[in-house]
Amino acid sequence: MDVIAGLLTVIVALVLAYLFASIKIVRQGYNYTIEHFGRFTTVARPGFNLYPAFFYRVGRKVNMMEQVIDIPGQEIITRDNAMISTDGVVFFQVLDAPKAAYEVSDLYMALMQLTTTNLRTVMGSMDLDETLSKRDEINARLLSVVDQATTPWGVKITRVEIKDIRPPADIVNAMGRQMKAEREKRANILEAEGTRASEILRAEGQKQARILEAEGRKESAFRDAEARERAAEAEAKATELVSIAIEQGSPQSLNYFIAQKYVEAIGKFATSPNAKTILFPVEATQLMGTLGGIGELAKEIVGGASSPPTPPERPRIEAAED
């Protein structure tokens, strides 16, 4: 009886061990390939999986998350025979676990060697200046080439990034001198452009000032001419009135003109800056007389305005006595 109980216990333990060995727990982010007598049959997804032990076994544990491979530094000769050192990183993700497990022996080593080879090919086809200034173009070309080459492996290359590009020391020094010369050139150009702009603005200002000054002179001359025209019209009107007065028998009008011109001539002598002493070539009594004539003329004009002039008396003709 004890022997039978012991045998049953062993059988139960063996069954439990077999069941426990048949359970496959797959972690999140991984896929397991299941092999049946060494041949791939299916893929175990994350979670609980049950495959009979001894008949099925886990082949490969494939990481399905996005991963990164560090590309070590490489010495590359550019198209213009410059030696540069560069390194980078590659981001990839396995999309098909069976292909990644069975289409390539060592996926990580294959990706690294493939990226390194294409990195030398791409950068070696470019000049030094292009490799330093077209990093985005290098990344895009590497991504396209490596991704196309790794498609049969069930891998998707998401990004390829060049981390650093190190030219030789002598080229770095030459680039520094070139950059300094270029900056000095740009500074000189900017300074010359500033000087040119200031000279143009100064010339424009002088031009505008001269134009405004000429317009001022033009306006002043026009107004002076207009004033002389008005004065000439007034003089002609006065002459006309005096002529009418003379025709009507008032000889004092002629004295008025003579006195006016005489006074104007004396005024010009008096206002002359070089005339400190004025010698009148005529007697003062003549001037007073002239002024007196002006006064009489004014009286006649004022008086004439209030009463019409008296017509001359007609001569009387007396009859001769016989």
Coordinates of N, CA and C in Angstrom, one line a residue, residues 78-239:
T78 N 38.0 61.3 -47.4 CA 37.0 62.0 -48.2 C 37.5 62.0 -49.7
R79 N 36.6 62.5 -50.5 CA 36.9 62.6 -52.0 C 38.1 63.5 -52.3
D80 N 38.3 64.5 -51.5 CA 39.5 65.4 -51.7 C 40.7 65.0 -50.8
N81 N 40.7 63.7 -50.4 CA 41.9 63.1 -49.7 C 42.2 63.7 -48.4
A82 N 41.1 64.1 -47.7 CA 41.3 64.5 -46.3 C 40.9 63.4 -45.3
M83 N 41.7 63.2 -44.3 CA 41.4 62.2 -43.3 C 40.6 62.7 -42.2
I84 N 39.4 62.1 -42.0 CA 38.5 62.6 -40.9 C 38.2 61.4 -40.1
S85 N 37.8 61.6 -38.8 CA 37.3 60.6 -37.9 C 35.9 60.9 -37.5
T86 N 35.1 59.9 -37.5 CA 33.7 60.1 -37.2 C 33.1 58.8 -36.5
D87 N 32.0 59.1 -35.9 CA 31.2 58.0 -35.2 C 29.7 58.3 -35.3
G88 N 28.9 57.4 -34.8 CA 27.5 57.6 -34.9 C 26.7 56.6 -34.1
V89 N 25.4 56.7 -34.3 CA 24.5 55.7 -33.6 C 23.4 55.4 -34.6
V90 N 22.9 54.1 -34.4 CA 21.8 53.6 -35.3 C 20.6 53.2 -34.4
F91 N 19.4 53.6 -34.7 CA 18.2 53.2 -34.0 C 17.5 52.3 -34.9
F92 N 17.1 51.1 -34.4 CA 16.3 50.2 -35.2 C 15.3 49.4 -34.3
Q93 N 14.4 48.8 -35.0 CA 13.3 48.0 -34.3 C 13.1 46.7 -35.1
V94 N 12.9 45.6 -34.4 CA 12.6 44.3 -35.0 C 11.1 44.3 -35.2
L95 N 10.7 44.1 -36.5 CA 9.3 44.0 -36.8 C 8.8 42.5 -37.0
D96 N 9.8 41.7 -37.4 CA 9.4 40.3 -37.7 C 10.4 39.4 -36.9
A97 N 10.0 38.8 -35.8 CA 10.9 38.1 -35.0 C 11.5 36.9 -35.7
P98 N 10.7 36.0 -36.4 CA 11.3 34.8 -37.1 C 12.4 35.2 -38.0
K99 N 12.2 36.3 -38.8 CA 13.3 36.8 -39.8 C 14.5 37.2 -39.0
A100 N 14.3 38.0 -37.9 CA 15.4 38.5 -37.2 C 16.2 37.3 -36.5
A101 N 15.5 36.3 -36.2 CA 16.1 35.1 -35.5 C 16.8 34.2 -36.4
Y102 N 16.2 34.0 -37.7 CA 16.7 32.9 -38.5 C 17.3 33.4 -39.9
E103 N 17.1 34.7 -40.2 CA 17.7 35.2 -41.5 C 19.1 35.7 -41.4
V104 N 19.5 36.0 -40.2 CA 20.9 36.5 -39.9 C 21.4 35.9 -38.7
S105 N 22.7 35.6 -38.7 CA 23.3 34.9 -37.6 C 23.4 35.8 -36.3
D106 N 24.0 37.0 -36.5 CA 24.2 37.9 -35.4 C 23.7 39.3 -35.8
L107 N 22.4 39.5 -35.4 CA 21.8 40.8 -35.9 C 22.5 42.0 -35.5
Y108 N 23.0 42.1 -34.3 CA 23.7 43.4 -33.8 C 25.0 43.6 -34.6
M109 N 25.8 42.5 -34.7 CA 27.0 42.6 -35.4 C 26.8 43.0 -36.9
A110 N 25.8 42.3 -37.5 CA 25.5 42.6 -38.9 C 25.1 44.1 -39.1
L111 N 24.3 44.6 -38.2 CA 23.8 46.0 -38.3 C 25.0 46.9 -38.2
M112 N 25.9 46.6 -37.3 CA 27.1 47.5 -37.0 C 28.0 47.5 -38.3
Q113 N 28.3 46.3 -38.8 CA 29.2 46.2 -39.9 C 28.6 46.9 -41.2
L114 N 27.3 46.6 -41.3 CA 26.6 47.2 -42.5 C 26.6 48.7 -42.4
T115 N 26.3 49.3 -41.3 CA 26.3 50.8 -41.1 C 27.7 51.3 -41.3
T116 N 28.7 50.7 -40.7 CA 30.1 51.2 -40.8 C 30.5 51.2 -42.3
T117 N 30.2 50.2 -43.0 CA 30.6 50.1 -44.4 C 29.9 51.2 -45.2
N118 N 28.7 51.4 -45.1 CA 27.9 52.4 -45.8 C 28.3 53.8 -45.3
L119 N 28.7 53.9 -44.1 CA 29.2 55.2 -43.6 C 30.5 55.7 -44.4
R120 N 31.4 54.7 -44.5 CA 32.6 55.0 -45.3 C 32.3 55.3 -46.8
T121 N 31.3 54.6 -47.3 CA 31.0 54.8 -48.7 C 30.4 56.2 -48.9
V122 N 29.4 56.5 -48.1 CA 28.7 57.8 -48.3 C 29.7 59.0 -48.0
M123 N 30.4 59.0 -46.9 CA 31.2 60.1 -46.6 C 32.5 60.1 -47.5
G124 N 32.9 59.0 -48.0 CA 34.0 59.0 -48.9 C 33.7 59.5 -50.3
S125 N 32.5 59.6 -50.6 CA 32.1 60.2 -51.9 C 31.9 61.7 -51.8
M126 N 32.1 62.3 -50.7 CA 31.9 63.7 -50.5 C 33.2 64.4 -50.2
D127 N 33.3 65.7 -50.5 CA 34.4 66.6 -50.1 C 34.4 66.8 -48.6
L128 N 35.5 67.4 -48.1 CA 35.6 67.7 -46.7 C 34.5 68.7 -46.3
D129 N 34.4 69.8 -47.1 CA 33.4 70.8 -46.8 C 32.0 70.2 -46.8
E130 N 31.7 69.3 -47.7 CA 30.4 68.8 -47.7 C 30.1 67.9 -46.5
T131 N 31.1 67.1 -46.1 CA 30.9 66.3 -44.9 C 30.7 67.1 -43.6
L132 N 31.3 68.3 -43.6 CA 31.1 69.1 -42.4 C 29.8 69.9 -42.5
S133 N 29.3 70.2 -43.7 CA 28.1 71.1 -43.8 C 26.8 70.4 -44.1
K134 N 26.9 69.1 -44.6 CA 25.7 68.4 -45.0 C 25.5 67.1 -44.2
R135 N 25.5 67.3 -42.9 CA 25.3 66.2 -42.0 C 23.9 65.6 -42.1
D136 N 22.9 66.4 -42.3 CA 21.6 65.9 -42.5 C 21.5 65.0 -43.8
E137 N 22.2 65.4 -44.8 CA 22.1 64.7 -46.1 C 22.8 63.3 -45.8
I138 N 23.9 63.3 -45.1 CA 24.6 62.0 -44.8 C 23.7 61.1 -44.0
N139 N 23.0 61.6 -43.0 CA 22.1 60.8 -42.2 C 21.0 60.2 -43.1
A140 N 20.4 61.1 -44.0 CA 19.3 60.6 -44.8 C 19.8 59.5 -45.8
R141 N 21.0 59.7 -46.3 CA 21.5 58.7 -47.3 C 21.8 57.3 -46.6
L142 N 22.4 57.4 -45.4 CA 22.7 56.2 -44.6 C 21.4 55.5 -44.2
L143 N 20.4 56.3 -43.8 CA 19.2 55.7 -43.4 C 18.5 54.9 -44.5
S144 N 18.5 55.5 -45.7 CA 17.9 54.9 -46.9 C 18.7 53.6 -47.2
V145 N 20.0 53.6 -47.3 CA 20.8 52.5 -47.7 C 20.7 51.3 -46.7
V146 N 20.9 51.6 -45.4 CA 20.9 50.6 -44.4 C 19.5 50.0 -44.2
D147 N 18.5 50.8 -44.2 CA 17.1 50.3 -44.0 C 16.7 49.4 -45.2
Q148 N 17.1 49.7 -46.4 CA 16.8 48.8 -47.5 C 17.6 47.5 -47.4
A149 N 18.8 47.6 -46.9 CA 19.6 46.4 -46.8 C 19.1 45.4 -45.7
T150 N 18.5 46.0 -44.6 CA 18.1 45.2 -43.5 C 16.7 44.8 -43.6
T151 N 16.0 45.1 -44.6 CA 14.5 44.7 -44.7 C 14.4 43.2 -44.7
P152 N 15.2 42.4 -45.4 CA 15.1 40.9 -45.3 C 15.3 40.4 -44.0
W153 N 15.8 41.1 -43.0 CA 16.1 40.6 -41.7 C 14.9 40.9 -40.8
G154 N 13.8 41.5 -41.3 CA 12.7 41.9 -40.5 C 13.0 43.1 -39.5
V155 N 13.9 43.9 -40.0 CA 14.3 45.1 -39.1 C 14.0 46.4 -39.8
K156 N 13.5 47.3 -39.0 CA 13.3 48.7 -39.5 C 14.3 49.6 -38.9
I157 N 15.1 50.3 -39.7 CA 16.0 51.3 -39.3 C 15.2 52.6 -39.1
T158 N 15.1 53.1 -37.9 CA 14.3 54.3 -37.7 C 15.1 55.6 -37.8
R159 N 16.4 55.6 -37.4 CA 17.2 56.8 -37.5 C 18.7 56.4 -37.5
V160 N 19.4 57.2 -38.2 CA 20.9 57.1 -38.2 C 21.5 58.5 -38.0
E161 N 22.3 58.6 -37.0 CA 22.8 60.0 -36.6 C 24.3 59.9 -36.5
I162 N 24.9 60.9 -37.2 CA 26.4 61.1 -37.1 C 26.6 61.9 -35.8
K163 N 27.4 61.4 -34.9 CA 27.6 62.1 -33.6 C 28.7 63.2 -33.8
D164 N 29.8 62.8 -34.3 CA 30.9 63.8 -34.4 C 31.7 63.5 -35.6
I165 N 32.2 64.6 -36.2 CA 33.1 64.6 -37.3 C 34.4 65.4 -36.9
R166 N 35.5 64.8 -36.9 CA 36.8 65.4 -36.4 C 37.8 65.5 -37.6
P167 N 38.0 66.6 -38.2 CA 39.0 66.8 -39.2 C 40.4 66.8 -38.5
P168 N 41.5 66.6 -39.3 CA 42.9 66.7 -38.8 C 43.1 68.1 -38.2
A169 N 44.2 68.1 -37.3 CA 44.5 69.4 -36.6 C 44.9 70.5 -37.5
D170 N 45.7 70.2 -38.6 CA 46.1 71.3 -39.5 C 44.9 71.8 -40.3
I171 N 44.0 71.0 -40.6 CA 42.8 71.4 -41.3 C 41.9 72.3 -40.4
V172 N 41.8 71.9 -39.1 CA 41.1 72.7 -38.1 C 41.7 74.1 -38.0
N173 N 43.0 74.1 -37.9 CA 43.7 75.4 -37.8 C 43.4 76.3 -39.1
A174 N 43.5 75.6 -40.3 CA 43.2 76.3 -41.5 C 41.8 76.8 -41.6
M175 N 40.9 76.0 -41.1 CA 39.5 76.4 -41.1 C 39.3 77.6 -40.1
G176 N 40.0 77.6 -39.0 CA 39.9 78.7 -38.1 C 40.4 80.0 -38.7
R177 N 41.5 79.9 -39.4 CA 42.0 81.1 -40.1 C 41.1 81.6 -41.2
Q178 N 40.5 80.6 -41.9 CA 39.6 81.0 -43.0 C 38.3 81.6 -42.4
M179 N 37.8 81.1 -41.3 CA 36.7 81.7 -40.6 C 37.0 83.1 -40.2
K180 N 38.2 83.3 -39.6 CA 38.5 84.7 -39.1 C 38.6 85.6 -40.3
A181 N 39.3 85.2 -41.4 CA 39.4 86.0 -42.6 C 38.0 86.4 -43.1
E182 N 37.1 85.4 -43.1 CA 35.8 85.6 -43.7 C 35.0 86.6 -42.8
R183 N 35.1 86.5 -41.5 CA 34.5 87.4 -40.6 C 35.0 88.8 -40.8
E184 N 36.4 89.0 -40.9 CA 36.9 90.3 -41.2 C 36.5 90.9 -42.5
K185 N 36.4 90.0 -43.5 CA 35.9 90.5 -44.8 C 34.4 91.0 -44.7
R186 N 33.6 90.2 -44.0 CA 32.2 90.7 -43.8 C 32.1 92.0 -43.0
A187 N 33.0 92.1 -42.0 CA 33.0 93.3 -41.2 C 33.4 94.5 -42.1
N188 N 34.4 94.3 -42.9 CA 34.8 95.4 -43.8 C 33.8 95.8 -44.8
I189 N 33.1 94.8 -45.3 CA 32.0 95.1 -46.3 C 30.9 95.8 -45.6
L190 N 30.5 95.4 -44.4 CA 29.4 96.1 -43.7 C 29.8 97.5 -43.4
E191 N 31.1 97.7 -43.0 CA 31.5 99.1 -42.7 C 31.5 99.9 -43.9
A192 N 32.0 99.4 -45.0 CA 31.9 100.2 -46.3 C 30.5 100.5 -46.7
E193 N 29.6 99.5 -46.5 CA 28.2 99.8 -46.9 C 27.6 100.8 -46.0
G194 N 28.0 100.8 -44.7 CA 27.5 101.9 -43.8 C 28.0 103.2 -44.2
T195 N 29.3 103.3 -44.5 CA 29.9 104.6 -45.0 C 29.2 105.1 -46.2
R196 N 29.0 104.2 -47.2 CA 28.3 104.5 -48.4 C 26.9 105.0 -48.2
A197 N 26.2 104.3 -47.3 CA 24.8 104.8 -47.0 C 24.8 106.2 -46.4
S198 N 25.7 106.4 -45.4 CA 25.8 107.7 -44.8 C 26.1 108.8 -45.7
E199 N 27.1 108.5 -46.7 CA 27.4 109.6 -47.7 C 26.2 109.9 -48.6
I200 N 25.5 108.8 -49.0 CA 24.3 109.0 -49.8 C 23.3 109.9 -49.1
L201 N 23.0 109.5 -47.8 CA 22.1 110.3 -47.0 C 22.5 111.8 -46.9
R202 N 23.8 112.0 -46.6 CA 24.3 113.3 -46.5 C 24.1 114.1 -47.8
A203 N 24.4 113.5 -48.9 CA 24.3 114.1 -50.2 C 22.8 114.4 -50.5
E204 N 21.9 113.5 -50.1 CA 20.5 113.7 -50.3 C 20.0 114.9 -49.5
G205 N 20.5 115.0 -48.3 CA 20.2 116.1 -47.4 C 20.6 117.4 -48.0
Q206 N 21.9 117.5 -48.5 CA 22.4 118.7 -49.1 C 21.5 119.1 -50.4
K207 N 21.2 118.0 -51.1 CA 20.4 118.3 -52.3 C 19.0 118.9 -51.9
Q208 N 18.4 118.3 -51.0 CA 17.1 118.8 -50.5 C 17.2 120.3 -50.0
A209 N 18.3 120.5 -49.3 CA 18.5 121.9 -48.7 C 18.7 122.9 -49.9
R210 N 19.5 122.5 -50.9 CA 19.7 123.4 -52.0 C 18.4 123.7 -52.8
I211 N 17.6 122.6 -52.9 CA 16.3 122.7 -53.6 C 15.4 123.7 -52.9
L212 N 15.3 123.5 -51.6 CA 14.5 124.4 -50.8 C 15.0 125.8 -50.8
E213 N 16.3 126.0 -50.8 CA 16.9 127.3 -50.8 C 16.5 128.0 -52.1
A214 N 16.7 127.2 -53.3 CA 16.3 127.8 -54.6 C 14.9 128.1 -54.7
E215 N 14.0 127.2 -54.1 CA 12.6 127.5 -54.1 C 12.3 128.8 -53.3
G216 N 13.0 129.0 -52.2 CA 12.8 130.2 -51.4 C 13.2 131.5 -52.2
R217 N 14.4 131.4 -52.9 CA 14.8 132.5 -53.7 C 13.8 132.8 -54.8
K218 N 13.3 131.7 -55.4 CA 12.3 131.9 -56.5 C 11.0 132.6 -56.0
E219 N 10.5 132.1 -54.8 CA 9.3 132.7 -54.2 C 9.6 134.2 -53.8
S220 N 10.8 134.5 -53.3 CA 11.1 135.8 -52.9 C 11.2 136.7 -54.1
A221 N 11.8 136.2 -55.2 CA 11.9 137.0 -56.4 C 10.6 137.3 -57.0
F222 N 9.7 136.3 -57.0 CA 8.3 136.5 -57.5 C 7.6 137.5 -56.7
R223 N 7.7 137.5 -55.4 CA 7.0 138.5 -54.6 C 7.6 139.8 -54.8
D224 N 8.9 139.9 -54.9 CA 9.6 141.2 -55.2 C 9.1 141.8 -56.5
A225 N 9.0 141.0 -57.5 CA 8.5 141.5 -58.8 C 7.1 141.9 -58.7
E226 N 6.3 141.1 -58.0 CA 4.9 141.5 -57.8 C 4.8 142.9 -57.1
A227 N 5.7 143.1 -56.0 CA 5.7 144.3 -55.3 C 6.1 145.5 -56.2
R228 N 7.1 145.3 -57.0 CA 7.5 146.3 -58.0 C 6.4 146.6 -59.0
E229 N 5.7 145.6 -59.4 CA 4.6 145.8 -60.3 C 3.5 146.7 -59.7
R230 N 3.2 146.3 -58.4 CA 2.2 147.1 -57.7 C 2.6 148.6 -57.5
A231 N 3.9 148.7 -57.2 CA 4.5 150.1 -57.0 C 4.4 150.9 -58.3
A232 N 4.7 150.2 -59.5 CA 4.7 150.9 -60.8 C 3.3 151.3 -61.1
E233 N 2.3 150.4 -60.8 CA 0.9 150.7 -61.1 C 0.5 151.9 -60.2
A234 N 0.9 151.9 -59.0 CA 0.6 153.1 -58.1 C 1.2 154.3 -58.6
E235 N 2.5 154.2 -59.1 CA 3.2 155.4 -59.6 C 2.5 155.9 -60.9
A236 N 2.1 155.0 -61.7 CA 1.4 155.4 -63.0 C 0.1 156.0 -62.6
K237 N -0.6 155.5 -61.6 CA -1.9 156.1 -61.2 C -1.7 157.5 -60.7
A238 N -0.7 157.6 -59.9 CA -0.4 159.0 -59.3 C 0.0 160.0 -60.4
T239 N 0.8 159.5 -61.4 CA 1.2 160.4 -62.5 C -0.1 160.8 -63.3

